[in-house]
mmCIF file of C-alpha atoms and ligand atoms in Angstrom:
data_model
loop_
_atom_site.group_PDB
_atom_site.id
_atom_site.type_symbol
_atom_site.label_atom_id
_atom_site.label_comp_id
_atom_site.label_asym_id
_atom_site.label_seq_id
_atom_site.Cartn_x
_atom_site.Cartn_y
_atom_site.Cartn_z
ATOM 1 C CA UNK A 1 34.457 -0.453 1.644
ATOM 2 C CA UNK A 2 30.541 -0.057 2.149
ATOM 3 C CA UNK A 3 29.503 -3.692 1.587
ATOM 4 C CA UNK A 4 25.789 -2.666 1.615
ATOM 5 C CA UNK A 5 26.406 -0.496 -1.409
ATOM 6 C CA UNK A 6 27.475 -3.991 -3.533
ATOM 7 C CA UNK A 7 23.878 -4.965 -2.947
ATOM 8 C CA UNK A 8 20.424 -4.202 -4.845
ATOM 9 C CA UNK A 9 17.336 -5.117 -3.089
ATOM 10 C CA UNK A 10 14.346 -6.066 -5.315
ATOM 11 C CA UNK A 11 12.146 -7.915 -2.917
ATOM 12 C CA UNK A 12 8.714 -7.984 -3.086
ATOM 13 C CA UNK A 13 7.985 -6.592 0.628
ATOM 14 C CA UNK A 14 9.139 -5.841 3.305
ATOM 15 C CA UNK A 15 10.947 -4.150 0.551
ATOM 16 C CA UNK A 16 14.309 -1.777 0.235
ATOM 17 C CA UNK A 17 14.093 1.376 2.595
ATOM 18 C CA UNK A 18 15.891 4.117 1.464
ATOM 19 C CA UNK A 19 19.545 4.720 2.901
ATOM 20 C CA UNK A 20 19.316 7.614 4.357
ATOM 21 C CA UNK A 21 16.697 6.657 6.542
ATOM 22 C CA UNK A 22 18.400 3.608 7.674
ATOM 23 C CA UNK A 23 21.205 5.313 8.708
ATOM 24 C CA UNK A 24 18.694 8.127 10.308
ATOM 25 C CA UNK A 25 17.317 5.130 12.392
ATOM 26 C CA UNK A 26 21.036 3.629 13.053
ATOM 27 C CA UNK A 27 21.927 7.039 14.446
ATOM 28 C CA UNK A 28 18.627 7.362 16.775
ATOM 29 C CA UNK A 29 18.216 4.181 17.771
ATOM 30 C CA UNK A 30 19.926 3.728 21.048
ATOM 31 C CA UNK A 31 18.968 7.412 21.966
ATOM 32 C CA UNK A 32 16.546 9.184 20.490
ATOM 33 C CA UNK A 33 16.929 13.085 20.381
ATOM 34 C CA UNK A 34 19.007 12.617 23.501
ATOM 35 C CA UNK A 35 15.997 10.991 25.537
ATOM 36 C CA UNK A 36 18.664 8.932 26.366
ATOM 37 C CA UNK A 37 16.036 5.720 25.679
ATOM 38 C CA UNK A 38 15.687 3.947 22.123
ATOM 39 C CA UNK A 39 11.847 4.544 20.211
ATOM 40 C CA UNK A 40 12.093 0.745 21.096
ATOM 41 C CA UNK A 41 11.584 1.109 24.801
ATOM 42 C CA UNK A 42 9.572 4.326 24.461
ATOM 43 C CA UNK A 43 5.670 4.432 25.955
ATOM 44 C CA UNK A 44 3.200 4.729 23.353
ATOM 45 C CA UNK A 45 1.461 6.892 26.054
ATOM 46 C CA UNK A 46 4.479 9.237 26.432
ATOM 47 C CA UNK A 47 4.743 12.814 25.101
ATOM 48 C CA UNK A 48 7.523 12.122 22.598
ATOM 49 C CA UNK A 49 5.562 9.258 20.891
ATOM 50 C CA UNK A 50 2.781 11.669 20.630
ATOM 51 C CA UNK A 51 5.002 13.627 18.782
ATOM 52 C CA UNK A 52 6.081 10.966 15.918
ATOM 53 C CA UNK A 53 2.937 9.419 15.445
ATOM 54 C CA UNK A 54 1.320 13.171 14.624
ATOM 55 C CA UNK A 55 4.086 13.737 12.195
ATOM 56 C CA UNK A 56 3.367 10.440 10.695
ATOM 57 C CA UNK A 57 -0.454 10.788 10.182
ATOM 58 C CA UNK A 58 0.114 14.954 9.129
ATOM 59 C CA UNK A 59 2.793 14.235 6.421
ATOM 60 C CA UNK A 60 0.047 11.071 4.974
ATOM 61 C CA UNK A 61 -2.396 14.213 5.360
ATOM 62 C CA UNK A 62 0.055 16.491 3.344
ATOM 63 C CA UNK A 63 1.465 14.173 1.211
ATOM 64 C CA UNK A 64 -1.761 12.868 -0.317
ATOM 65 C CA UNK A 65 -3.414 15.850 0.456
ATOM 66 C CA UNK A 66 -6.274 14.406 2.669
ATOM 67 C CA UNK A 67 -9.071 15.916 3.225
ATOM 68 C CA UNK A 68 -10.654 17.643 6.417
ATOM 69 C CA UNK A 69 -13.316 14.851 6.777
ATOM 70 C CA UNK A 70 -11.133 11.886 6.743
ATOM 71 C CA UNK A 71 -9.411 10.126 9.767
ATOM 72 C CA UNK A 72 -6.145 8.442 9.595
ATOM 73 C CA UNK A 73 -5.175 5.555 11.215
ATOM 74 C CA UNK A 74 -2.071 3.232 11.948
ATOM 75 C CA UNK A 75 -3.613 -0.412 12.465
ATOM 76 C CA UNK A 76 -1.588 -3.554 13.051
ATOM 77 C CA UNK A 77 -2.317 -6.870 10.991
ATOM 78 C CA UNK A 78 -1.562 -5.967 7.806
ATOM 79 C CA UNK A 79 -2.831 -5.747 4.227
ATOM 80 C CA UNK A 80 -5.094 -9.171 5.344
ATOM 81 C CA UNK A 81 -6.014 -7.677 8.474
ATOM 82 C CA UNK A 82 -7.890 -5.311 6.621
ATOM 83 C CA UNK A 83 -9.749 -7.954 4.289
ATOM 84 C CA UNK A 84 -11.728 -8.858 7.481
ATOM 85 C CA UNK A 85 -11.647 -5.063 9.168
ATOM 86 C CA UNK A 86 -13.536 -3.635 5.510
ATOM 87 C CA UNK A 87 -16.368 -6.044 6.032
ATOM 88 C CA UNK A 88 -16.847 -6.023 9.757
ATOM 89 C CA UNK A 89 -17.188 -2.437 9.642
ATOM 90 C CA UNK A 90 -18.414 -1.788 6.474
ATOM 91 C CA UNK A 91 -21.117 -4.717 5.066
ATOM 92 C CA UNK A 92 -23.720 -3.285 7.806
ATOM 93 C CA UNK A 93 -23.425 -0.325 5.968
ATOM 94 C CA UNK A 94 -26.760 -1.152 4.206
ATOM 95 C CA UNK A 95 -28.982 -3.876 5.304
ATOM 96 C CA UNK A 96 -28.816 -6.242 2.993
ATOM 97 C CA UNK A 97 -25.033 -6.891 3.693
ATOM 98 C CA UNK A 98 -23.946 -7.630 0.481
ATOM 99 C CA UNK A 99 -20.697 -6.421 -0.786
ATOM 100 C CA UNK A 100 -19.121 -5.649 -4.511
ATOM 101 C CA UNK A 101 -15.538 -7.346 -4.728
ATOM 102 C CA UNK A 102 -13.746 -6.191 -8.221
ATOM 103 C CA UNK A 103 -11.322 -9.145 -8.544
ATOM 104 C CA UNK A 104 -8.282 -8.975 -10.694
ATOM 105 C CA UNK A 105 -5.684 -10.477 -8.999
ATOM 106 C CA UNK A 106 -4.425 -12.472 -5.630
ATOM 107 C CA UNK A 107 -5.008 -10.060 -3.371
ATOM 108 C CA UNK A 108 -8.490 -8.460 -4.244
ATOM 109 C CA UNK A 109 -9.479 -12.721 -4.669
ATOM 110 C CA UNK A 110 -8.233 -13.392 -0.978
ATOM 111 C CA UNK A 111 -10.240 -10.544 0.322
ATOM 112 C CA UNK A 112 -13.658 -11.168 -1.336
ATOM 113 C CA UNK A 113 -13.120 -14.968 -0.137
ATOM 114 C CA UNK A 114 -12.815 -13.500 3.394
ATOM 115 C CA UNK A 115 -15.475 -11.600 2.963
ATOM 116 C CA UNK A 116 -17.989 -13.861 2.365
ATOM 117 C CA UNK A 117 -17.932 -14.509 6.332
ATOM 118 C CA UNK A 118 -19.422 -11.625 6.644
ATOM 119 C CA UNK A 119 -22.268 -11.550 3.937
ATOM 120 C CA UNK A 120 -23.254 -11.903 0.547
ATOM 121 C CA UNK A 121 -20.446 -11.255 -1.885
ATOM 122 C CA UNK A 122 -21.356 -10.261 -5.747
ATOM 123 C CA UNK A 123 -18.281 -10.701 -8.051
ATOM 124 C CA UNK A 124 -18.459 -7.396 -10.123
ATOM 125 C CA UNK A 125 -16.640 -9.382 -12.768
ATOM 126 C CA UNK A 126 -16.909 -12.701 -14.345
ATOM 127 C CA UNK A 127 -14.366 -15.078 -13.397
ATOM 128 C CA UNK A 128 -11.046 -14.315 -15.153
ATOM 129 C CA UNK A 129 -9.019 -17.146 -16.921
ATOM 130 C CA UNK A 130 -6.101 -15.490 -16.038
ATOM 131 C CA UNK A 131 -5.257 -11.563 -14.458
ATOM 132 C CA UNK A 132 -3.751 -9.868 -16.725
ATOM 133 C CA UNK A 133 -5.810 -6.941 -17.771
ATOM 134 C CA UNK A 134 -8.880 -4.729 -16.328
ATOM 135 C CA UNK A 135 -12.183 -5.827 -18.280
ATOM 136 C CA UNK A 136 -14.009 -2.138 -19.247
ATOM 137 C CA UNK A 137 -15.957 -0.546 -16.423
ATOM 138 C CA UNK A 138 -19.137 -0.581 -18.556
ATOM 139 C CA UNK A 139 -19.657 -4.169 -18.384
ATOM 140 C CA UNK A 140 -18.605 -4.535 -14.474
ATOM 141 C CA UNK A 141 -21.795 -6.044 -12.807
ATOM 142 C CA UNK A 142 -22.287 -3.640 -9.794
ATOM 143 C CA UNK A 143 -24.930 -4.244 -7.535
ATOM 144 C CA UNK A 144 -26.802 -1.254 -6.330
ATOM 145 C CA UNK A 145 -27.468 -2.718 -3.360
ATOM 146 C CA UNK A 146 -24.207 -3.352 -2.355
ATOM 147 C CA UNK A 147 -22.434 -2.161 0.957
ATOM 148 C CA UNK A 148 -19.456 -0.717 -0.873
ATOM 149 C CA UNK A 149 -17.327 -1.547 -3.792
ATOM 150 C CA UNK A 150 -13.728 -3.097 -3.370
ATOM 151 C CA UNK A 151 -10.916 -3.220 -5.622
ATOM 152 C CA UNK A 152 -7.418 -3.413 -5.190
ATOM 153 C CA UNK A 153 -5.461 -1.294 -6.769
ATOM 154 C CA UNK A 154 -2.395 -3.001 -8.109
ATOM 155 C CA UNK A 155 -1.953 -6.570 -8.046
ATOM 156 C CA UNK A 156 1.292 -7.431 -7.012
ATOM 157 C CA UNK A 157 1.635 -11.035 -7.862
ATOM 158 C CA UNK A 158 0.250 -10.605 -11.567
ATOM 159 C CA UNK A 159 1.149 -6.556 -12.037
ATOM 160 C CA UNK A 160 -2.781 -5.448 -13.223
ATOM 161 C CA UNK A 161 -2.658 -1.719 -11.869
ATOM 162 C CA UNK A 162 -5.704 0.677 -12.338
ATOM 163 C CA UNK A 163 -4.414 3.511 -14.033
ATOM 164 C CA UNK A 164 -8.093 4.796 -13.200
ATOM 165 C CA UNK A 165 -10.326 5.090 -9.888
ATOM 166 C CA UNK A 166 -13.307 3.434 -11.079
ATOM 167 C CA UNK A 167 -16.566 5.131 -11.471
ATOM 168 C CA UNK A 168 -19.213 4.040 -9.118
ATOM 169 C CA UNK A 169 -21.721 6.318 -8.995
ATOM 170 C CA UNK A 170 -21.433 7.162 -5.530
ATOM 171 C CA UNK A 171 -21.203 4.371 -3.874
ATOM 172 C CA UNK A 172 -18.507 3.574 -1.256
ATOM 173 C CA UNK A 173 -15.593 2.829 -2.482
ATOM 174 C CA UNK A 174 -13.208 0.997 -0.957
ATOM 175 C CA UNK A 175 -9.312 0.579 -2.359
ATOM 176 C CA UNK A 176 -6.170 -1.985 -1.422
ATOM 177 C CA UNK A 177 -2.969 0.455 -2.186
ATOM 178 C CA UNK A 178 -0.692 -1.609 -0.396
ATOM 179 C CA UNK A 179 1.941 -2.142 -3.257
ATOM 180 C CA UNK A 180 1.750 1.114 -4.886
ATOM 181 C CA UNK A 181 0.835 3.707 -1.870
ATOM 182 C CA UNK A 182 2.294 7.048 -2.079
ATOM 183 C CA UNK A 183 4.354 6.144 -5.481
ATOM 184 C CA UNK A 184 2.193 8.292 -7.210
ATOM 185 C CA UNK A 185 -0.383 10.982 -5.945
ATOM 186 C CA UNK A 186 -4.620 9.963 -5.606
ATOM 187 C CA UNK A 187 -7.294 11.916 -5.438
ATOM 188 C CA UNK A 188 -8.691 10.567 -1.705
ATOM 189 C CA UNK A 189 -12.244 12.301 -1.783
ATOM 190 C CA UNK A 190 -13.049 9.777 -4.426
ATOM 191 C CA UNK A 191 -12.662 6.700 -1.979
ATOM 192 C CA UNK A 192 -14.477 5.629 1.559
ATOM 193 C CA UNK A 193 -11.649 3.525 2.530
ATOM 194 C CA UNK A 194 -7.760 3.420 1.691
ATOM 195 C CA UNK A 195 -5.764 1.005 2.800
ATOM 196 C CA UNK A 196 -1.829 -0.161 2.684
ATOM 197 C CA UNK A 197 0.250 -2.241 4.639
ATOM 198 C CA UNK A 198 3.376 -0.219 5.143
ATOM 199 C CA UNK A 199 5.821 -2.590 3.717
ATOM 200 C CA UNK A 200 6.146 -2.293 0.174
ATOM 201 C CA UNK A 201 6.518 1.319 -0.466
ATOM 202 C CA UNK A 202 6.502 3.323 3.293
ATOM 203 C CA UNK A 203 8.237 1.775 6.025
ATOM 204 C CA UNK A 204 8.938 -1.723 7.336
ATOM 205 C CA UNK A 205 6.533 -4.496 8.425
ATOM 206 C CA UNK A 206 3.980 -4.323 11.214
ATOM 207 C CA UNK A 207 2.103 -1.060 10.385
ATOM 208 C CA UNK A 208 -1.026 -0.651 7.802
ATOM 209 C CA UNK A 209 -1.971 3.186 7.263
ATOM 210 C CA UNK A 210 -5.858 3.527 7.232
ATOM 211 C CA UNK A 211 -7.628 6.085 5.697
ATOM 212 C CA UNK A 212 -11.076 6.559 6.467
ATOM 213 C CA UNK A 213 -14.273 9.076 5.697
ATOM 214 C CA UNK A 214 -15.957 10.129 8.736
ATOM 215 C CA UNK A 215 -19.430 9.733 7.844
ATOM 216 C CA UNK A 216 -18.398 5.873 7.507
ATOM 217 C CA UNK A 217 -17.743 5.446 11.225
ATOM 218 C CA UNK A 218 -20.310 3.568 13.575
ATOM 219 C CA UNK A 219 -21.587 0.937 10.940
ATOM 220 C CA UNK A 220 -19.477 -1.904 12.571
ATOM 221 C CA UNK A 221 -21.195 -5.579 12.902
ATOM 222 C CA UNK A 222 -22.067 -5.878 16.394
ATOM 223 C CA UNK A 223 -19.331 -8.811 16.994
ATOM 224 C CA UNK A 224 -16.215 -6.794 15.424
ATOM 225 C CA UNK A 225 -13.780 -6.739 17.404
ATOM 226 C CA UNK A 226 -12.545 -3.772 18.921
ATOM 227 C CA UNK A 227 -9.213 -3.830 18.101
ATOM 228 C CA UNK A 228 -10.750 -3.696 14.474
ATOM 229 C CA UNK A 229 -12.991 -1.559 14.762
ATOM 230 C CA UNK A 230 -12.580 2.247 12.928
ATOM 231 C CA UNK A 231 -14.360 3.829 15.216
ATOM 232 C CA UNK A 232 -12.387 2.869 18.424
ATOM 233 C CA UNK A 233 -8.987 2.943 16.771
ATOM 234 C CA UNK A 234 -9.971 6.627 15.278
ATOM 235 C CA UNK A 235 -11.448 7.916 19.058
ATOM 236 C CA UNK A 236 -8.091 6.621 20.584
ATOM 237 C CA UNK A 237 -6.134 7.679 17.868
ATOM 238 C CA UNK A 238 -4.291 4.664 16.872
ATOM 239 C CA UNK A 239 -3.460 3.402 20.800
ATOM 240 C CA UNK A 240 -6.378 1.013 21.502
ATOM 241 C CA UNK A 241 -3.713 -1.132 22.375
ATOM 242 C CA UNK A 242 -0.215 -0.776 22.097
ATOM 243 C CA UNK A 243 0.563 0.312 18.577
ATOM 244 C CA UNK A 244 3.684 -0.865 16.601
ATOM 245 C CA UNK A 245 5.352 2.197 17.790
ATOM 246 C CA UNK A 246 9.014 1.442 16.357
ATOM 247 C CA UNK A 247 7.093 0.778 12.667
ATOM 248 C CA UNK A 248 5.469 4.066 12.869
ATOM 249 C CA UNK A 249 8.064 5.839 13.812
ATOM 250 C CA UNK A 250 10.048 4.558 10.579
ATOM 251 C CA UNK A 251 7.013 5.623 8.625
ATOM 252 C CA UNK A 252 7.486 8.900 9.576
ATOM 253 C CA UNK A 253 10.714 8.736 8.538
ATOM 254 C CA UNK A 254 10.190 7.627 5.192
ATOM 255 C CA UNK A 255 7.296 10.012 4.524
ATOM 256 C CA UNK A 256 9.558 12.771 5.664
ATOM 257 C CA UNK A 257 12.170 11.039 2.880
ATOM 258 C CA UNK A 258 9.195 11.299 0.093
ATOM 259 C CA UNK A 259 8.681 14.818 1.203
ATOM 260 C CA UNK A 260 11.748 16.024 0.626
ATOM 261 C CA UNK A 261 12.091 13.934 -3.126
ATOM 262 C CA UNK A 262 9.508 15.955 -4.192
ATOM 263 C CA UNK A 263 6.294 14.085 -2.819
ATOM 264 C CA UNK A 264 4.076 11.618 -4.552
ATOM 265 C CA UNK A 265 4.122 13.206 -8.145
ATOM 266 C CA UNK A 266 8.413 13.059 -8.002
ATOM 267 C CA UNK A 267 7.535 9.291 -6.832
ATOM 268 C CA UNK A 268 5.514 8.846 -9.470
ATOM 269 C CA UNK A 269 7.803 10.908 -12.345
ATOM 270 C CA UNK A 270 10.503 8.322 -11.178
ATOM 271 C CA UNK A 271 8.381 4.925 -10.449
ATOM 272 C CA UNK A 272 7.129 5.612 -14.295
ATOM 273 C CA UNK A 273 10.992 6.220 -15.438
ATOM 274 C CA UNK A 274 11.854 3.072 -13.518
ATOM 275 C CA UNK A 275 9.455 1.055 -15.117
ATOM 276 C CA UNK A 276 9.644 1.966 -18.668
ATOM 277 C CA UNK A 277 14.039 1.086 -18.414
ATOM 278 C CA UNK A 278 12.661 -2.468 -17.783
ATOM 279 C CA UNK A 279 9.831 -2.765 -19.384
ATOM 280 C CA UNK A 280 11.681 -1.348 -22.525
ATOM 281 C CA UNK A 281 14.112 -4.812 -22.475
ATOM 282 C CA UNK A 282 11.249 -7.133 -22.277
ATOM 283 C CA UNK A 283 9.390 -5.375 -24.858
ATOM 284 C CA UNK A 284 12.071 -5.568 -27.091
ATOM 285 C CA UNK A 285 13.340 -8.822 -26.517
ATOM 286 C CA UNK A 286 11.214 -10.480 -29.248
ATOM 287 C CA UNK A 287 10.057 -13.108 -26.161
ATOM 288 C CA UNK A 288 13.218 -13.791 -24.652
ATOM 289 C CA UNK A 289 11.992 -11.970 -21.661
ATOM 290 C CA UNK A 290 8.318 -12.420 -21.077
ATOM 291 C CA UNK A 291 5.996 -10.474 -18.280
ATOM 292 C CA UNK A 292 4.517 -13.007 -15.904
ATOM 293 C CA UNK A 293 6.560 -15.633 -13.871
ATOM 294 C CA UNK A 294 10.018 -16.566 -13.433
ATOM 295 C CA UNK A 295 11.985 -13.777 -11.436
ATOM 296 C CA UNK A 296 10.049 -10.760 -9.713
ATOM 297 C CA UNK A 297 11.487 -7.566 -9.278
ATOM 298 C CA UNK A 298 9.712 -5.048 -7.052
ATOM 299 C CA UNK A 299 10.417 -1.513 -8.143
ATOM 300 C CA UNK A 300 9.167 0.152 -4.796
ATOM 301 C CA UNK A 301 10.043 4.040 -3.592
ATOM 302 C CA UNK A 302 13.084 3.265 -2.095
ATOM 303 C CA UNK A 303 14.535 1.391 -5.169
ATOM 304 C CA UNK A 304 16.593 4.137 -7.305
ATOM 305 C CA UNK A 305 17.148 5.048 -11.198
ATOM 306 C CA UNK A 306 20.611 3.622 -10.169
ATOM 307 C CA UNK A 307 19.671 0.617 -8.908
ATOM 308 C CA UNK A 308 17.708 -0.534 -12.084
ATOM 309 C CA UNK A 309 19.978 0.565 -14.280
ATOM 310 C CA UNK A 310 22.359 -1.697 -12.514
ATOM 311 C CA UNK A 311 19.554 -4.179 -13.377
ATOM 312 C CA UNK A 312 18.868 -3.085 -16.766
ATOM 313 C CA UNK A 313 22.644 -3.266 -17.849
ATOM 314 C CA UNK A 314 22.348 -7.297 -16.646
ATOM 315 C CA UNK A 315 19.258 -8.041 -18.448
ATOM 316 C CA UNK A 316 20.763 -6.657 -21.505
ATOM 317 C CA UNK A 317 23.973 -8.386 -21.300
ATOM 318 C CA UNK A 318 22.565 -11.841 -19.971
ATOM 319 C CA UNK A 319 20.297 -11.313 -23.345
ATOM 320 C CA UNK A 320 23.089 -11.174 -25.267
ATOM 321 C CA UNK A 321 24.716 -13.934 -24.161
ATOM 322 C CA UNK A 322 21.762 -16.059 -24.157
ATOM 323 C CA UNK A 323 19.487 -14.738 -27.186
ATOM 324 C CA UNK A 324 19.739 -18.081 -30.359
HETATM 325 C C1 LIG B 1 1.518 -7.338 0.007
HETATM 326 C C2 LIG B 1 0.095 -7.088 -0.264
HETATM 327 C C3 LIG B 1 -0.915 -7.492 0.634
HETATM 328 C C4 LIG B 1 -0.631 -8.287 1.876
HETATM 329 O O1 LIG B 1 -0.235 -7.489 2.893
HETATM 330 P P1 LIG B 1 0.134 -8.107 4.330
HETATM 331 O O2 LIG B 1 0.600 -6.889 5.040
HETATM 332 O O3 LIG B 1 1.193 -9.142 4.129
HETATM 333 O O4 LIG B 1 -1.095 -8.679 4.907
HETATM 334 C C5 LIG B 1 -2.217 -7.161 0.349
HETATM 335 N N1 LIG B 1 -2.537 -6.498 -0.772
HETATM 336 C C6 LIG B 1 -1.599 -6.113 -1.663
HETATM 337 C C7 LIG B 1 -2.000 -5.368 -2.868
HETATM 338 C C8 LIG B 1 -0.261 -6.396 -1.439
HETATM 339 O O5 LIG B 1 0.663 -6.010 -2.327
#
């Protein structure tokens, strides 16, 4: 008996990788394509890790269909790394360094507070009671002067997701996909920089894919560090320093996994089915279920229709037993 197969993961991130690319891993990991040495032990500097960081960076190329002008980068330190990389090499962008943060959630509040090391911060919105909706883009305060414009895509902790890329008449935009990156397709030419922390719906902890447009290289504050810095980590591609080779490698992995599901617009055909089987029970659970707080359930990639129906089948049972 399987005892993995009793269990459903839900969790937030690092989230559920899909089977088959576990076992993939189990099955490689103590010698990979008869190297007779694990991807653990494996020089970043070596041919072979050449070879699966390219295929990592050219299936984010095909999968999201990235265009010739933008680099692609595999940066440690997360999601939050990147609320501090965005300013250092962005604010100096123009001179005033001021940036526009969008705020609509946790995440996008965390990274305009760490912004405001850098420079000036506007707050396209007014401050929100609480996040649970997108105020309309004609009343957003943007500042012309601004660097760049931030938002963050979808807001984990409170679930606000743009169904939109917002309209900013040119300026740079900059976008946090870490929870919902690659679970449905984007249209990259619209955005300066993308950003995700693999965790949630690409690979395991320890790798954040970068995606960045090459006229925005060079504009880093004087004191960013390197190790930061887009420009260094794009001429070295990715191996400034040592890279977390073993993440990347899963990465790969799971990108080659989307692939062959039928890419981001299967992911998002199933994400959307997903959603709407648990979303239906709340709906129509006149309030015994409500949206926001209480128990979380993470609905990532690797989670299947299986798995929530699984899910589904509780809810509706433990309503029944529970509903006055
Ligand atoms: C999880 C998450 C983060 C934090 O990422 P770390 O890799 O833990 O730093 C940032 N933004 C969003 C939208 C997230 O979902």
């Amino acid at each position: 008996m399987d005892s993995q197969k009793q269990t459903v993961n839900f969790g937030p991130g690092p989230a559920k990788l899909p089977r088959s690319v576990l076992l993939e891993i189990q099955k490689e990991l103590v010698d990979y394509k008869g190297l007779g040495i694990s991807v653990l032990e494996m020089s970043h500097r070596s041919s072979d890790f050449a070879k699966i960081i390219n295929n990592a960076e050219n299936l984010v190329r095909e999968l999201l269909a990235v265009p010739d002008n933008y680099k692609v980068i595999f940066l440690q330190g997360g999601g939050c790394g990147q609320f501090s990389a965005v300013p250092f090499n962005l604010i100096g962008l123009k001179p005033g360094r001021c940036a526009d943060y969008v705020v609509t959630g946790v995440w996008s509040a965390k990274a305009a507070e760490e912004a405001k090391k850098f420079g000036t911060v506007n707050m396209v919105l007014p401050k929100l009671g609480s996040y649970t909706r997108i105020p309309d883009p004609s009343t957003w305060n943007l500042n012309p002067e601004a660097s760049y414009v931030y938002y963050c895509a979808n807001e984990t902790v409170h679930g606000v997701e743009f169904d939109f890329v917002p309209d900013v008449k040119g300026a740079v935009l900059v976008c946090d996909m870490s929870s919902n990156f690659l679970s449905r397709p984007v249209d990259v030419s619209k955005f300066g920089v993308i950003f995700a922390g693999a965790q949630k719906n690409v690979g395991p902890a320890g790798v954040t894919v970068v995606i960045v447009r090459d006229d925005l290289l060079g504009f880093a504050l004087p004191e960013c560090p390197s190790i930061l810095e887009y420009k260094v980590q794009v001429a070295s591609g990715s191996l400034y320093n040592t890279p977390p080779c073993f993440s990347i490698y899963v990465v790969g992995l799971v990108l080659e996994w989307i692939k062959n599901n039928g890419g981001a617009a299967a992911m998002k055909k199933l994400n959307t089915i997903k959603s709407q089987m648990i979303y239906e029970i709340i709906d129509n659970s006149q309030g015994f279920y409500v949206s926001v707080g209480g128990i979380r359930v993470s609905l990532y990639n690797a989670v299947t229709v299986e798995d929530v129906q699984k899910l589904a089948a509780f809810m509706r049972n433990f309503l029944e037993m529970h509903q006055l």
